[in-house]
Each structure stands twice: as structure tokens, then as C-alpha cells.
Amino acid sequence: MTVTAAITTTAATATALDALYVYGITPAGVRTPRAQGVNGAPVRLLTESGLCAAVSAAPVRLLPRRRDLSAHQAVLDELAAQGPVLPMRFAVLSPEAGVLRSELRSDAAHWTKQLDRVRGCVEMNVKGAVVPGYFAELVRRDENLRALARRTRRRPDYEANVRLGEALARSVRREARHAAQEVLTHLAPLAVRTVQGPVDDEQVLSTSFLVRSADEPRFRQALDDRAREVGDRLALSVTGPLPCYSFVDPRPAPAGR
Amino acid sequence: MITYDDDIVCAPRAGTLYDVLELILDRGMVIDVFVRVSLVGIEILKVDARIVVASVDTYLRFAEACNRLDLEHDVRSKTVPELFGGPVAATIGRAGARRTARSLTDKVRGLLTPEEETEEQEPLPRAGREERGRSPQRPRSRPAGRPRAEDDRPRPRTRRRPETEE
């Protein structure tokens, strides 16, 4: 379906020689990250109006390769370890250093305010997936499902099996969604802000939490407790601490993508 | 083979690069005077992230597993998860420990081409062709009177995609 359409999307554009790959914006005074940048390029800092932008020479072609995604992440991790950082999305380029400098200069107040909003905080991303094995417990508990299972066993034709399977799939999904709601209710009070990510039939929880660094142990403990509580229905996973990808606002009226 | 036991691993699994992909690719700032390079393959990734588990195949595997439960006594059969494969197996058993929608992970692996392939000019479209090549259309429905023996026959549990192709 959409796969074909995606293939015809424009290839990564060739970039001008003086274009810069931009990783993120920090307050001035941070150490230059030692991690290699995208395409192995060394990372340097551009300082302007009390702000720093971490940049490297833009690669001629840019693909979402594993090592480049990791490089983007590694540079931001190093910056985040030193203080607040506004992470850019992967693959954002500035046409040249002058444009970047004037952007920092003209909107210094905006960036400083944004930095203050994530200062001392980390992003924790929590995902939860349906645990299909829980169906056995549901069959044991739910008289209707058990009756359906018995009927299907007496007349095991294709349609009946599909109906039974669908009912079971729906039930484990519903249980997982309830569990996800429970998890949210418990974790949200420990966070400064939360942002929902995309969910589907299998991944029923995908939420980023902006957590004060000091509260991270408490957050993890709460998550562990929840995981034990709902583990039979919902498989939780956590990624973090991360640079606050989900808690920065792009400029008002951004160009988007 | 995944075995089902009551000693479920409940601790949240630590995330990987895959878990953070959507954040790196979809969140974070984009500034209007800057350029966001258009990335081949990202659209594929998003489509695959939405592959639903709700397929007839999954339903049949659920039913198959359910039909082996002892409905009158112990419904927590130890053999249940062995019947699952593909996306379902990815989450069954040691809950959490082995999670991550396999559909997504596999696709991401294909997308984030292994290092040795990264120098190729068009890794992503190539991956797309492969995907189509090894997914011959399977009929969505089977005759209702199909003998049970055939359904019980062990078959490869490789993930199939036709159900998601509209």
C-alpha cells in the first residue's frame, strides 16, 4: 500500500557545502561534545547571544541510518548531561552558520524561555504492549468467553474459530488498555508534563513524561511497581533519561516538514 | 520455543534505539528558517508501526491456543504459548522482557540498514522490493469446511503481511 508511495518520495537532497547539521541549542558555556556527529563529522559549538548551537558539517546525503541516528542521540545525550538542551529533530540543517547565528540572536528570549522550561528535567518514554497470553486468565474468569470457547470446541469450524479468536484478541486488548490507563493515572502525578505518542492495537501505551531529574528514582520505582501490578496484561518498557524531545515547542508557525 | 511459566518478568524493559526512534524522528524542534531533509524510508517506518495485530491469522492462533485449554479444570495450560508465533510470540510468556512489536522491530532493522549496506545508494527501496517479493498474496479466508488436521499442521511462523495490505 503506502510502501510504494514512500519509495517514490524524494531522496535526501544534496546539500550545500557550508550547510550545518544542527543537533540542539543549549545555554552558552557547555563543553563541546566529544561524540562523533552524523556521518562521523566532528561536532562544534556556535555561540551567540548567550546561547550555543551544537553543529557539524552537513553530510552530502542523509539517510536514517542506525549509526547516524545513534550519533544524533549521543551528541544530545552529552549536552543533556551538562544542563538543559533543546533537541532538534533528526535531519535538521541550517543553510549556513550566518543563518543559524542570526536565528539565535533574534530569538534569544524565546530559546532562553524554552531552556528554562526543561531545565533540571529529563524525558522518560514509557511504552506498553498487549500481553496476549492473558487470554487464558480471561477465559477462566469470563463466563461468556468460556461459553464461546465451549461452543467452538463442539463445532470447530473456521468461522467459529475466527469469532472465538477475535473475541479473545479484543478482550486481551481491552484489558491492556485498562492497565495502560491505570499506569498513566499513577505516573502522571510524578511528572511535570506528559505527551501522548501514537498507539495501536498492539502498543496501547506510548507516553513521554517530563520528569525532574531528582524525581527520576521515584518515577522508576513507581514504574516498577506498576509493571509488577499490570505485567500479566501489559508489558511495560521504559526509555530514558532522554533529552526532552517531546517537550520543546517548535517555533510558532514552523515550516513543519 | 518460548515456554510459559508463572515466573513472569514484570520489570520494565530498558529501551533501545528502536524505542526512541519515533522521538528522534518526529519530536524535537524544527525551525522555520532551517531545512529538514526529506528522508526516504521514514514513511515506511510509520506505516509499519501501525501494522495491526488484528488479523485472521492471529485470531486463528488465539482460537487454536484456546482450544487446548482445559476449560473445566486448569485453563492455565503450560503449552499455550507454543501455539503462538509471529507478533503474538513477541509479547507472550516473559511479559515485557521480550516485548517490542516484532513487526516494528524487524522493519526498523531493515530500514536502519546494517553497516555493511549503508554505503549503498538505495537501501530503502531495495528493502521495499524484498518485502513485496517474499509476501505472496495469501487468500484472506479459507473454506469453512477445511479439515482440522491441516490447521494443526506445524507451519512456519514467519510474520506475514498480506492481511495488512488493503
Coordinates of C-alpha atoms in Angstrom, one line a residue:
Chain A
M1 CA 0.0 0.0 0.0
T2 CA 1.7 3.1 1.2
V3 CA 5.1 1.4 0.8
T4 CA 5.1 2.1 -2.9
A5 CA 4.3 5.7 -2.3
A6 CA 7.0 6.1 0.2
I7 CA 9.6 4.7 -2.2
T8 CA 8.9 7.5 -4.6
T9 CA 9.4 10.2 -2.0
T10 CA 12.2 12.5 -2.8
A11 CA 15.6 11.2 -1.9
A12 CA 17.7 13.0 0.6
T13 CA 18.6 16.3 -1.0
A14 CA 22.1 17.1 -1.8
T15 CA 23.2 19.9 0.5
A16 CA 25.4 23.0 0.0
L17 CA 28.9 22.8 1.2
D18 CA 28.5 25.2 4.1
A19 CA 25.3 23.7 5.4
L20 CA 25.3 22.7 9.0
Y21 CA 23.7 19.7 10.7
V22 CA 22.1 21.1 13.9
Y23 CA 21.8 18.9 17.0
G24 CA 20.4 21.2 19.5
I25 CA 20.5 24.5 21.4
T26 CA 21.9 25.0 24.9
P27 CA 22.9 27.9 27.1
A28 CA 26.4 29.2 26.3
G29 CA 29.3 27.7 28.2
V30 CA 28.8 24.0 27.6
R31 CA 31.7 21.7 26.7
T32 CA 31.9 20.6 23.1
P33 CA 30.5 17.1 22.8
R34 CA 33.2 14.5 22.1
A35 CA 30.9 12.1 20.4
Q36 CA 31.2 11.9 16.7
G37 CA 28.4 13.6 14.8
V38 CA 26.3 12.5 11.9
N39 CA 28.4 10.9 9.2
G40 CA 31.4 10.8 11.5
A41 CA 31.8 14.6 11.4
P42 CA 33.3 16.4 14.4
V43 CA 30.8 18.4 16.5
R44 CA 31.5 22.0 17.3
L45 CA 29.6 24.8 19.0
L46 CA 28.4 28.1 17.6
T47 CA 28.0 30.6 20.4
E48 CA 25.7 33.7 20.0
S49 CA 23.8 35.8 22.4
G50 CA 24.3 33.6 25.4
L51 CA 23.2 30.5 23.5
C52 CA 25.1 27.6 21.9
A53 CA 24.1 25.6 18.9
A54 CA 25.8 22.2 18.5
V55 CA 26.5 21.6 14.8
S56 CA 28.6 19.6 12.4
A57 CA 29.3 19.8 8.7
A58 CA 26.2 18.5 6.9
P59 CA 26.6 15.3 5.1
V60 CA 26.0 15.4 1.3
R61 CA 23.4 12.7 1.7
L62 CA 21.4 11.9 4.8
L63 CA 19.6 8.7 5.4
P64 CA 18.1 7.4 8.6
R65 CA 21.0 5.1 9.2
R66 CA 21.4 3.4 12.6
R67 CA 24.8 5.0 13.2
D68 CA 23.6 8.4 12.3
L69 CA 20.5 8.2 14.5
S70 CA 22.8 7.0 17.3
A71 CA 25.2 9.8 16.6
H72 CA 22.4 12.4 16.8
Q73 CA 21.3 10.8 20.1
A74 CA 24.8 10.6 21.5
V75 CA 25.6 14.2 20.9
L76 CA 22.4 15.3 22.6
D77 CA 23.0 12.9 25.5
E78 CA 26.3 14.6 26.1
L79 CA 24.8 18.0 26.0
A80 CA 21.9 17.0 28.2
A81 CA 24.3 15.6 30.8
Q82 CA 25.6 19.2 31.2
G83 CA 22.3 21.0 31.5
P84 CA 19.2 21.9 29.6
V85 CA 19.2 21.3 25.9
L86 CA 16.6 21.9 23.2
P87 CA 17.0 18.9 20.9
M88 CA 16.4 19.3 17.2
R89 CA 14.6 16.6 15.3
F90 CA 16.8 14.3 13.3
A91 CA 18.0 15.7 9.9
V92 CA 17.5 19.4 10.5
L93 CA 20.0 21.6 8.6
S94 CA 20.9 25.2 8.7
P95 CA 21.8 26.6 5.3
E96 CA 24.9 28.2 6.7
A97 CA 26.4 29.4 10.0
G98 CA 25.2 33.0 9.5
V99 CA 21.6 32.0 9.3
L100 CA 21.9 30.0 12.5
R101 CA 23.6 32.8 14.3
S102 CA 21.0 35.4 13.3
E103 CA 18.3 32.9 14.4
L104 CA 19.8 32.6 17.8
R105 CA 20.3 36.3 18.1
S106 CA 16.8 37.4 17.0
D107 CA 15.0 34.8 19.1
A108 CA 17.3 34.6 22.1
A109 CA 14.5 35.3 24.5
H110 CA 12.3 32.6 23.1
W111 CA 15.1 30.0 23.3
T112 CA 16.1 31.0 26.8
K113 CA 12.5 30.6 27.9
Q114 CA 12.3 27.2 26.3
L115 CA 15.5 26.2 28.0
D116 CA 14.1 27.2 31.4
R117 CA 11.1 25.0 30.8
V118 CA 13.1 21.9 30.6
R119 CA 15.9 22.8 33.0
G120 CA 16.6 20.1 35.5
C121 CA 14.2 17.7 33.7
V122 CA 14.6 14.6 31.7
E123 CA 12.2 12.8 29.3
M124 CA 11.1 9.3 30.2
N125 CA 9.3 7.5 27.5
V126 CA 7.1 4.6 28.6
K127 CA 5.5 2.1 26.2
G128 CA 3.1 -0.7 26.9
A129 CA 2.2 -3.7 24.8
V130 CA -0.6 -6.1 25.0
V131 CA 0.2 -9.4 26.6
P132 CA -1.7 -12.0 24.5
G133 CA -1.1 -14.8 27.0
Y134 CA -3.5 -13.2 29.3
F135 CA -6.4 -14.7 27.3
A136 CA -6.2 -17.9 29.4
E137 CA -6.9 -15.9 32.5
L138 CA -9.8 -14.2 30.8
V139 CA -11.3 -17.5 29.7
R140 CA -11.0 -18.7 33.2
R141 CA -12.7 -15.6 34.6
D142 CA -15.2 -14.7 32.0
E143 CA -18.2 -17.0 31.7
N144 CA -19.1 -15.6 28.3
L145 CA -15.7 -16.3 26.8
R146 CA -15.8 -19.8 28.3
A147 CA -19.2 -20.5 26.8
L148 CA -17.9 -19.3 23.4
A149 CA -14.9 -21.5 23.8
R150 CA -17.0 -24.5 24.6
R151 CA -19.3 -23.9 21.7
T152 CA -16.4 -23.5 19.3
R153 CA -15.0 -26.8 20.6
R154 CA -18.2 -28.6 19.9
R155 CA -18.4 -27.2 16.4
P156 CA -14.9 -26.3 15.5
D157 CA -15.3 -24.8 12.0
Y158 CA -13.4 -22.0 10.5
E159 CA -15.9 -19.2 11.2
A160 CA -16.4 -20.2 14.8
N161 CA -12.6 -20.2 15.4
V162 CA -12.3 -16.8 13.8
R163 CA -15.1 -15.5 16.0
L164 CA -13.5 -17.0 19.2
G165 CA -10.1 -15.7 18.3
E166 CA -11.4 -12.3 17.6
A167 CA -13.3 -12.2 20.9
L168 CA -10.1 -13.2 22.7
A169 CA -7.9 -10.7 20.9
R170 CA -10.4 -8.0 21.7
S171 CA -10.5 -9.0 25.4
V172 CA -6.7 -9.0 25.9
R173 CA -6.5 -5.6 24.2
R174 CA -9.2 -4.2 26.3
E175 CA -7.5 -5.4 29.5
A176 CA -4.2 -4.0 28.3
R177 CA -5.9 -0.6 27.6
H178 CA -7.3 -0.5 31.1
A179 CA -4.0 -1.4 32.5
A180 CA -2.4 1.4 30.5
Q181 CA -4.9 3.9 31.9
E182 CA -4.0 2.7 35.4
V183 CA -0.3 3.2 34.7
L184 CA -1.0 6.7 33.4
T185 CA -3.0 7.6 36.5
H186 CA -0.2 6.5 38.8
L187 CA 2.7 8.0 36.9
A188 CA 1.3 11.3 35.7
P189 CA 1.4 13.0 39.1
L190 CA 5.1 12.3 39.3
A191 CA 5.8 14.2 36.0
V192 CA 5.8 17.9 35.3
R193 CA 4.1 17.3 31.9
T194 CA 3.1 14.4 29.7
V195 CA 2.8 13.9 26.0
Q196 CA 0.9 11.1 24.3
G197 CA 2.5 9.2 21.5
P198 CA 0.9 7.1 18.8
V199 CA -0.8 3.9 20.0
D200 CA -2.2 1.0 18.0
D201 CA -3.8 -2.4 18.6
E202 CA -0.6 -3.9 20.0
Q203 CA 1.1 -0.9 21.6
V204 CA -1.6 0.5 23.7
L205 CA 0.6 2.9 25.8
S206 CA 3.2 5.3 24.5
T207 CA 3.6 8.3 26.6
S208 CA 6.5 10.7 27.4
F209 CA 6.9 12.1 30.8
L210 CA 8.8 15.2 31.6
V211 CA 10.4 14.3 35.0
R212 CA 12.6 16.3 37.3
S213 CA 15.9 14.6 37.5
A214 CA 15.6 14.5 41.2
D215 CA 12.3 12.6 40.8
E216 CA 13.7 10.0 38.4
P217 CA 14.4 7.3 41.0
R218 CA 10.8 7.8 42.4
F219 CA 9.4 7.6 38.9
R220 CA 11.3 4.4 38.2
Q221 CA 10.2 2.9 41.4
A222 CA 6.6 3.7 40.6
L223 CA 7.0 2.3 37.2
D224 CA 8.5 -0.9 38.6
D225 CA 5.5 -1.2 41.0
R226 CA 3.1 -0.7 38.1
A227 CA 4.9 -3.2 36.0
R228 CA 4.5 -5.8 38.7
E229 CA 0.9 -4.9 39.1
V230 CA -0.1 -5.0 35.5
G231 CA 2.6 -7.2 34.0
D232 CA 0.3 -10.1 33.2
R233 CA -1.8 -7.8 31.0
L234 CA 0.5 -5.1 29.8
A235 CA 4.2 -5.4 29.1
L236 CA 5.9 -2.1 30.0
S237 CA 9.1 -0.7 28.7
V238 CA 10.8 2.5 29.6
T239 CA 13.4 4.5 27.7
G240 CA 15.2 7.3 29.5
P241 CA 16.5 9.6 30.7
L242 CA 16.4 11.3 27.3
P243 CA 16.9 14.8 26.0
C244 CA 13.5 16.4 26.2
Y245 CA 12.5 15.7 22.6
S246 CA 8.8 15.8 23.3
F247 CA 8.8 18.9 25.5
V248 CA 10.1 21.5 23.2
D249 CA 7.9 23.7 21.1
P250 CA 9.0 24.3 17.6
R251 CA 8.7 28.0 16.8
P252 CA 5.2 29.4 16.4
A253 CA 4.1 28.6 12.8
P254 CA 7.0 26.3 12.0
A255 CA 7.6 25.2 8.5
G256 CA 6.9 21.6 9.6
R257 CA 8.4 19.1 7.3
Chain B
M1 CA 10.5 -22.2 21.8
I2 CA 9.0 -19.8 24.3
T3 CA 7.8 -21.5 27.4
Y4 CA 5.1 -20.2 29.5
D5 CA 5.6 -20.1 33.2
D6 CA 4.2 -18.1 36.1
D7 CA 7.5 -16.5 36.8
I8 CA 6.7 -13.6 34.6
V9 CA 9.3 -10.9 34.3
C10 CA 7.5 -7.8 35.2
A11 CA 10.2 -5.3 35.4
P12 CA 10.0 -2.7 32.7
R13 CA 12.5 -3.5 29.9
A14 CA 15.1 -0.9 29.2
G15 CA 14.5 0.9 25.9
T16 CA 16.7 0.7 22.9
L17 CA 17.3 2.9 19.9
Y18 CA 14.2 1.4 18.3
D19 CA 12.1 2.6 21.2
V20 CA 13.3 6.1 20.8
L21 CA 13.2 6.3 17.1
E22 CA 9.8 8.0 16.9
L23 CA 11.1 10.6 19.3
I24 CA 14.2 11.4 17.3
L25 CA 12.3 11.4 14.0
D26 CA 9.0 13.0 15.0
R27 CA 9.6 15.1 18.1
G28 CA 12.3 17.7 18.7
M29 CA 12.4 21.1 17.1
V30 CA 12.2 22.1 13.5
I31 CA 12.9 25.7 13.0
D32 CA 11.3 27.5 10.0
V33 CA 14.5 29.1 8.7
F34 CA 16.2 25.7 8.8
V35 CA 15.7 22.8 6.4
R36 CA 14.5 19.4 7.3
V37 CA 16.0 16.9 4.9
S38 CA 13.4 14.7 3.4
L39 CA 14.3 11.1 4.5
V40 CA 13.5 8.2 2.3
G41 CA 12.1 5.4 4.4
I42 CA 10.6 7.2 7.3
E43 CA 7.2 6.9 5.8
I44 CA 7.7 3.1 5.5
L45 CA 8.6 3.1 9.2
K46 CA 5.4 4.8 10.2
V47 CA 3.2 2.6 8.1
D48 CA 4.8 -0.5 9.7
A49 CA 4.4 0.9 13.1
R50 CA 0.7 0.8 12.5
I51 CA 0.5 -2.8 11.3
V52 CA -2.3 -4.2 13.3
V53 CA -2.3 -7.5 15.1
A54 CA -6.0 -7.9 14.4
S55 CA -5.6 -10.3 11.5
V56 CA -7.5 -13.5 10.8
D57 CA -4.2 -15.3 11.3
T58 CA -3.9 -14.0 14.8
Y59 CA -7.5 -14.8 15.6
L60 CA -7.0 -18.4 14.5
R61 CA -3.9 -18.7 16.6
F62 CA -5.8 -17.4 19.6
A63 CA -8.6 -19.9 18.9
E64 CA -6.1 -22.7 18.5
A65 CA -4.5 -21.9 21.8
C66 CA -7.8 -21.6 23.5
N67 CA -9.0 -24.9 22.1
R68 CA -6.2 -26.6 24.0
L69 CA -7.1 -25.1 27.3
D70 CA -8.8 -27.4 29.8
L71 CA -12.0 -25.5 30.1
E72 CA -13.3 -27.4 33.0
H73 CA -10.2 -27.6 35.2
D74 CA -6.9 -25.9 34.8
V75 CA -7.1 -23.3 32.0
R76 CA -3.6 -22.2 32.5
S77 CA -2.1 -24.7 30.2
K78 CA 1.7 -24.7 30.0
T79 CA 1.6 -25.4 26.3
V80 CA -0.4 -22.5 25.3
P81 CA 2.2 -20.1 24.1
E82 CA 3.9 -22.6 21.9
L83 CA 1.0 -22.2 19.6
F84 CA 1.8 -18.6 19.0
G85 CA 4.3 -17.3 16.6
G86 CA 5.0 -14.1 14.9
P87 CA 3.8 -10.9 16.5
V88 CA 2.0 -12.7 19.2
A89 CA 5.0 -14.6 20.4
A90 CA 6.9 -11.4 20.6
T91 CA 4.9 -10.5 23.6
I92 CA 3.8 -13.7 25.1
G93 CA 5.4 -15.6 28.0
R94 CA 8.0 -13.5 29.7
A95 CA 5.9 -10.4 29.6
G96 CA 7.8 -7.3 28.9
A97 CA 11.2 -9.0 28.6
R98 CA 10.7 -9.9 25.0
R99 CA 8.3 -7.2 24.0
T100 CA 8.6 -4.7 21.2
A101 CA 6.3 -5.3 18.4
R102 CA 8.3 -7.6 16.3
S103 CA 6.7 -6.2 13.3
L104 CA 8.1 -2.8 14.0
T105 CA 11.5 -4.0 15.1
D106 CA 12.0 -6.1 12.1
K107 CA 11.0 -3.4 9.8
V108 CA 13.2 -0.9 11.6
R109 CA 16.1 -3.3 11.3
G110 CA 15.5 -3.5 7.6
L111 CA 15.3 0.2 7.5
L112 CA 18.3 1.1 9.5
T113 CA 20.3 -0.9 7.2
P114 CA 23.2 -2.9 8.6
E115 CA 26.5 -1.1 8.5
E116 CA 27.8 -3.1 5.6
E117 CA 24.9 -2.0 3.5
T118 CA 24.8 1.6 4.4
E119 CA 27.1 2.7 1.6
E120 CA 24.7 1.5 -1.0
Q121 CA 22.8 4.2 -2.7
E122 CA 19.2 3.0 -2.3
P123 CA 19.0 0.7 0.6
L124 CA 15.4 1.5 1.4
P125 CA 13.6 1.0 -1.8
R126 CA 15.5 -2.3 -2.1
A127 CA 14.2 -3.4 1.2
G128 CA 10.7 -2.5 0.0
R129 CA 11.1 -4.7 -3.0
E130 CA 12.2 -7.6 -0.9
E131 CA 9.3 -7.2 1.3
R132 CA 6.9 -7.5 -1.6
G133 CA 8.8 -10.3 -3.1
R134 CA 8.5 -12.6 -0.1
S135 CA 4.9 -11.9 0.7
P136 CA 2.8 -13.6 -1.9
Q137 CA -0.8 -12.8 -1.6
R138 CA -2.5 -15.3 0.7
P139 CA -6.2 -15.8 0.5
R140 CA -7.8 -14.0 3.3
S141 CA -10.3 -16.6 4.0
R142 CA -10.3 -20.3 3.8
P143 CA -13.1 -22.7 3.1
A144 CA -15.1 -23.2 6.2
G145 CA -15.0 -26.9 6.0
R146 CA -11.3 -27.2 5.9
P147 CA -10.1 -30.3 7.8
R148 CA -8.8 -29.6 11.2
A149 CA -5.7 -31.7 10.5
E150 CA -4.4 -29.1 8.2
D151 CA -4.9 -26.3 10.7
D152 CA -3.0 -28.3 13.2
R153 CA -0.1 -29.0 11.0
P154 CA 3.0 -27.2 12.2
R155 CA 3.8 -24.4 9.8
P156 CA 6.4 -21.8 9.7
R157 CA 5.5 -18.9 12.0
T158 CA 7.2 -16.2 10.0
R159 CA 5.4 -13.0 10.0
R160 CA 3.1 -12.5 7.1
R161 CA 1.9 -9.2 5.9
P162 CA -0.9 -9.7 3.4
E163 CA -3.6 -9.1 5.9
T164 CA -2.4 -5.6 6.3
E165 CA -2.4 -4.8 2.7
E166 CA -5.5 -3.2 1.6

